[in-house]
Amino acid sequence: MERLKEIWETYRYQLLILIAVLGLVMAWLVKRPAAEPAQPDQTLAISTTASSMTKAPSTTSSQICVDVKGAVKHPGIYKLKNGARVNEAVAAAGGIINSADMKQVNLAKQLNDAEVVYVPVNGETMPGISTVGASSGDATAGSGSQTATVNINTATKEQLCQITGIGDKKADLILQYRQQHGQFKSVDELKQVSGFGDKSVEKIRDQLAV
């Protein structure tokens, strides 16, 4: 007992402080609220949803590129939305000119990327080339005609070369004349192009149109 009294007297203040600290710790442990149940990781779910929403528009933003030629106001290459129809391509090119033959064109046809949209003029039947969306009845009528005509105001170089007696050089001269002087007013005006005289024009007159 004497030994305990000596220890108490010597370390009384330290023991009192230790007891007080232990009491505070016990009180805090008793009053601490119970742990909340674990919740699902909502951060991962939100991140996944945001990622899918970000990627979604890329599947609907694709475009196609088409080449519009022939009897339209502004021939050229146009970008359209994927799934566009022929009428949208014609509208993008400024619409048709007065001499356009729309009986040979299917405006409801769906277009593909890199496709050519060609609008012929009245009386024109392109040899070896089918117009966009032409019906089977139109194709039969065209193949049954005795002479296929090419419009020298709208024809491409390849189309001009299909005319008897016209090769690469003469086709280039026609295109050059058309660029410098505008559209031909008559087939006879072709005589103004170098390499075409009275006889050569008469030989191919039935193959030409303006």
Short mmCIF file of C-alpha atoms in Angstrom, two decimals, residues 7-148:
data_model
loop_
_atom_site.label_atom_id
_atom_site.label_comp_id
_atom_site.label_asym_id
_atom_site.label_seq_id
_atom_site.Cartn_x
_atom_site.Cartn_y
_atom_site.Cartn_z
CA ILE A 7 3.17 6.24 -7.02
CA TRP A 8 -0.07 8.15 -6.63
CA GLU A 9 1.66 11.08 -5.01
CA THR A 10 4.35 11.11 -7.67
CA TYR A 11 2.19 10.69 -10.79
CA ARG A 12 -1.12 12.00 -9.52
CA TYR A 13 -1.53 14.78 -12.11
CA GLN A 14 -0.45 12.56 -15.03
CA LEU A 15 -2.90 9.85 -13.97
CA LEU A 16 -5.73 12.33 -13.64
CA ILE A 17 -5.04 13.65 -17.15
CA LEU A 18 -4.90 10.11 -18.56
CA ILE A 19 -8.20 9.21 -16.90
CA ALA A 20 -9.83 12.37 -18.29
CA VAL A 21 -8.58 11.62 -21.82
CA LEU A 22 -9.84 8.04 -21.65
CA GLY A 23 -13.21 9.33 -20.47
CA LEU A 24 -13.49 11.71 -23.41
CA VAL A 25 -12.57 8.95 -25.87
CA MET A 26 -15.18 6.61 -24.42
CA ALA A 27 -17.83 9.34 -24.55
CA TRP A 28 -17.02 10.09 -28.23
CA LEU A 29 -17.19 6.40 -29.17
CA VAL A 30 -20.60 6.05 -27.50
CA LYS A 31 -22.07 9.15 -29.21
CA ARG A 32 -20.62 8.48 -32.76
CA PRO A 33 -23.45 7.80 -35.29
CA ALA A 34 -23.66 4.41 -36.93
CA ALA A 35 -21.91 4.12 -40.32
CA GLU A 36 -24.19 4.89 -43.27
CA PRO A 37 -24.87 2.03 -45.69
CA ALA A 38 -22.67 2.12 -48.77
CA GLN A 39 -24.26 3.80 -51.76
CA PRO A 40 -23.71 2.76 -55.41
CA ASP A 41 -20.94 4.64 -57.14
CA GLN A 42 -23.02 7.22 -58.98
CA THR A 43 -19.94 8.97 -60.37
CA LEU A 44 -19.15 6.02 -62.66
CA ALA A 45 -22.76 5.82 -63.87
CA ILE A 46 -22.87 9.55 -64.66
CA SER A 47 -19.51 9.36 -66.44
CA THR A 48 -20.66 6.41 -68.57
CA THR A 49 -23.92 8.17 -69.50
CA ALA A 50 -22.11 11.39 -70.43
CA SER A 51 -19.65 9.44 -72.57
CA SER A 52 -22.43 7.69 -74.50
CA MET A 53 -24.25 10.99 -75.03
CA THR A 54 -21.07 12.58 -76.38
CA LYS A 55 -20.44 9.82 -78.92
CA ALA A 56 -24.03 9.52 -80.16
CA PRO A 57 -24.11 12.55 -82.57
CA SER A 58 -21.16 11.23 -84.62
CA THR A 59 -23.36 8.48 -86.09
CA THR A 60 -25.83 10.99 -87.52
CA SER A 61 -23.52 13.71 -88.85
CA SER A 62 -22.20 11.93 -91.95
CA GLN A 63 -22.51 13.63 -95.35
CA ILE A 64 -22.33 12.60 -98.97
CA CYS A 65 -20.79 14.42 -101.92
CA VAL A 66 -22.53 14.42 -105.33
CA ASP A 67 -21.72 15.94 -108.74
CA VAL A 68 -24.70 17.75 -110.28
CA LYS A 69 -24.51 18.23 -114.05
CA GLY A 70 -26.68 19.09 -117.03
CA ALA A 71 -29.69 21.38 -117.17
CA VAL A 72 -29.33 23.04 -113.76
CA LYS A 73 -28.51 26.66 -112.98
CA HIS A 74 -25.28 26.03 -111.08
CA PRO A 75 -23.64 22.68 -111.96
CA GLY A 76 -21.01 21.56 -109.50
CA ILE A 77 -20.11 19.36 -106.55
CA TYR A 78 -22.34 19.64 -103.49
CA LYS A 79 -22.31 18.19 -99.98
CA LEU A 80 -25.65 16.86 -98.77
CA LYS A 81 -26.80 15.00 -95.69
CA ASN A 82 -26.65 11.23 -95.76
CA GLY A 83 -29.86 9.84 -97.24
CA ALA A 84 -30.58 12.91 -99.40
CA ARG A 85 -32.75 12.59 -102.54
CA VAL A 86 -32.22 13.79 -106.12
CA ASN A 87 -34.57 16.75 -105.59
CA GLU A 88 -32.29 18.04 -102.82
CA ALA A 89 -29.25 17.84 -105.10
CA VAL A 90 -31.09 19.72 -107.86
CA ALA A 91 -32.21 22.37 -105.37
CA ALA A 92 -28.63 22.77 -104.11
CA ALA A 93 -27.55 23.45 -107.70
CA GLY A 94 -30.03 26.34 -107.97
CA GLY A 95 -32.85 24.38 -109.58
CA ILE A 96 -33.41 23.47 -113.22
CA ILE A 97 -33.26 25.65 -116.32
CA ASN A 98 -36.27 26.06 -118.63
CA SER A 99 -35.10 23.46 -121.14
CA ALA A 100 -34.70 20.66 -118.56
CA ASP A 101 -36.49 17.39 -119.33
CA MET A 102 -37.69 16.26 -115.91
CA LYS A 103 -39.59 13.29 -117.35
CA GLN A 104 -36.30 11.40 -117.36
CA VAL A 105 -35.38 12.25 -113.77
CA ASN A 106 -36.65 10.52 -110.64
CA LEU A 107 -36.53 13.25 -108.00
CA ALA A 108 -37.34 10.79 -105.21
CA LYS A 109 -34.30 8.58 -105.80
CA GLN A 110 -31.98 8.29 -102.80
CA LEU A 111 -28.41 9.32 -103.51
CA ASN A 112 -25.11 7.65 -102.68
CA ASP A 113 -21.74 9.23 -102.04
CA ALA A 114 -19.76 10.21 -105.19
CA GLU A 115 -22.84 9.80 -107.42
CA VAL A 116 -23.44 11.90 -110.54
CA VAL A 117 -26.81 13.63 -110.88
CA TYR A 118 -27.41 14.49 -114.54
CA VAL A 119 -30.46 16.44 -115.73
CA PRO A 120 -30.97 16.23 -119.53
CA VAL A 121 -32.59 18.90 -121.70
CA ASN A 122 -35.70 18.39 -123.79
CA GLY A 123 -35.07 16.03 -126.68
CA GLU A 124 -31.74 14.82 -125.29
CA THR A 125 -30.94 11.15 -124.96
CA MET A 126 -27.45 10.39 -123.74
CA PRO A 127 -25.89 7.47 -125.63
CA GLY A 128 -24.59 4.84 -123.28
CA ILE A 129 -25.53 6.88 -120.19
CA SER A 130 -28.63 6.32 -118.11
CA THR A 131 -30.07 9.43 -116.51
CA VAL A 132 -30.69 9.44 -112.78
CA GLY A 133 -33.80 7.48 -111.85
CA ALA A 134 -35.05 7.10 -115.42
CA SER A 135 -38.00 4.72 -115.57
CA SER A 136 -37.85 1.52 -117.61
CA GLY A 137 -40.37 3.03 -120.03
CA ASP A 138 -38.15 6.03 -120.66
CA ALA A 139 -35.10 3.84 -121.16
CA THR A 140 -36.92 1.73 -123.71
CA ALA A 141 -38.07 4.78 -125.61
CA GLY A 142 -34.54 6.15 -125.67
CA SER A 143 -32.99 2.93 -126.94
CA GLY A 144 -35.66 2.61 -129.60
CA SER A 145 -34.95 5.99 -131.15
CA GLN A 146 -32.93 5.87 -134.35
CA THR A 147 -30.53 8.68 -133.41
CA ALA A 148 -29.27 9.66 -129.98
#
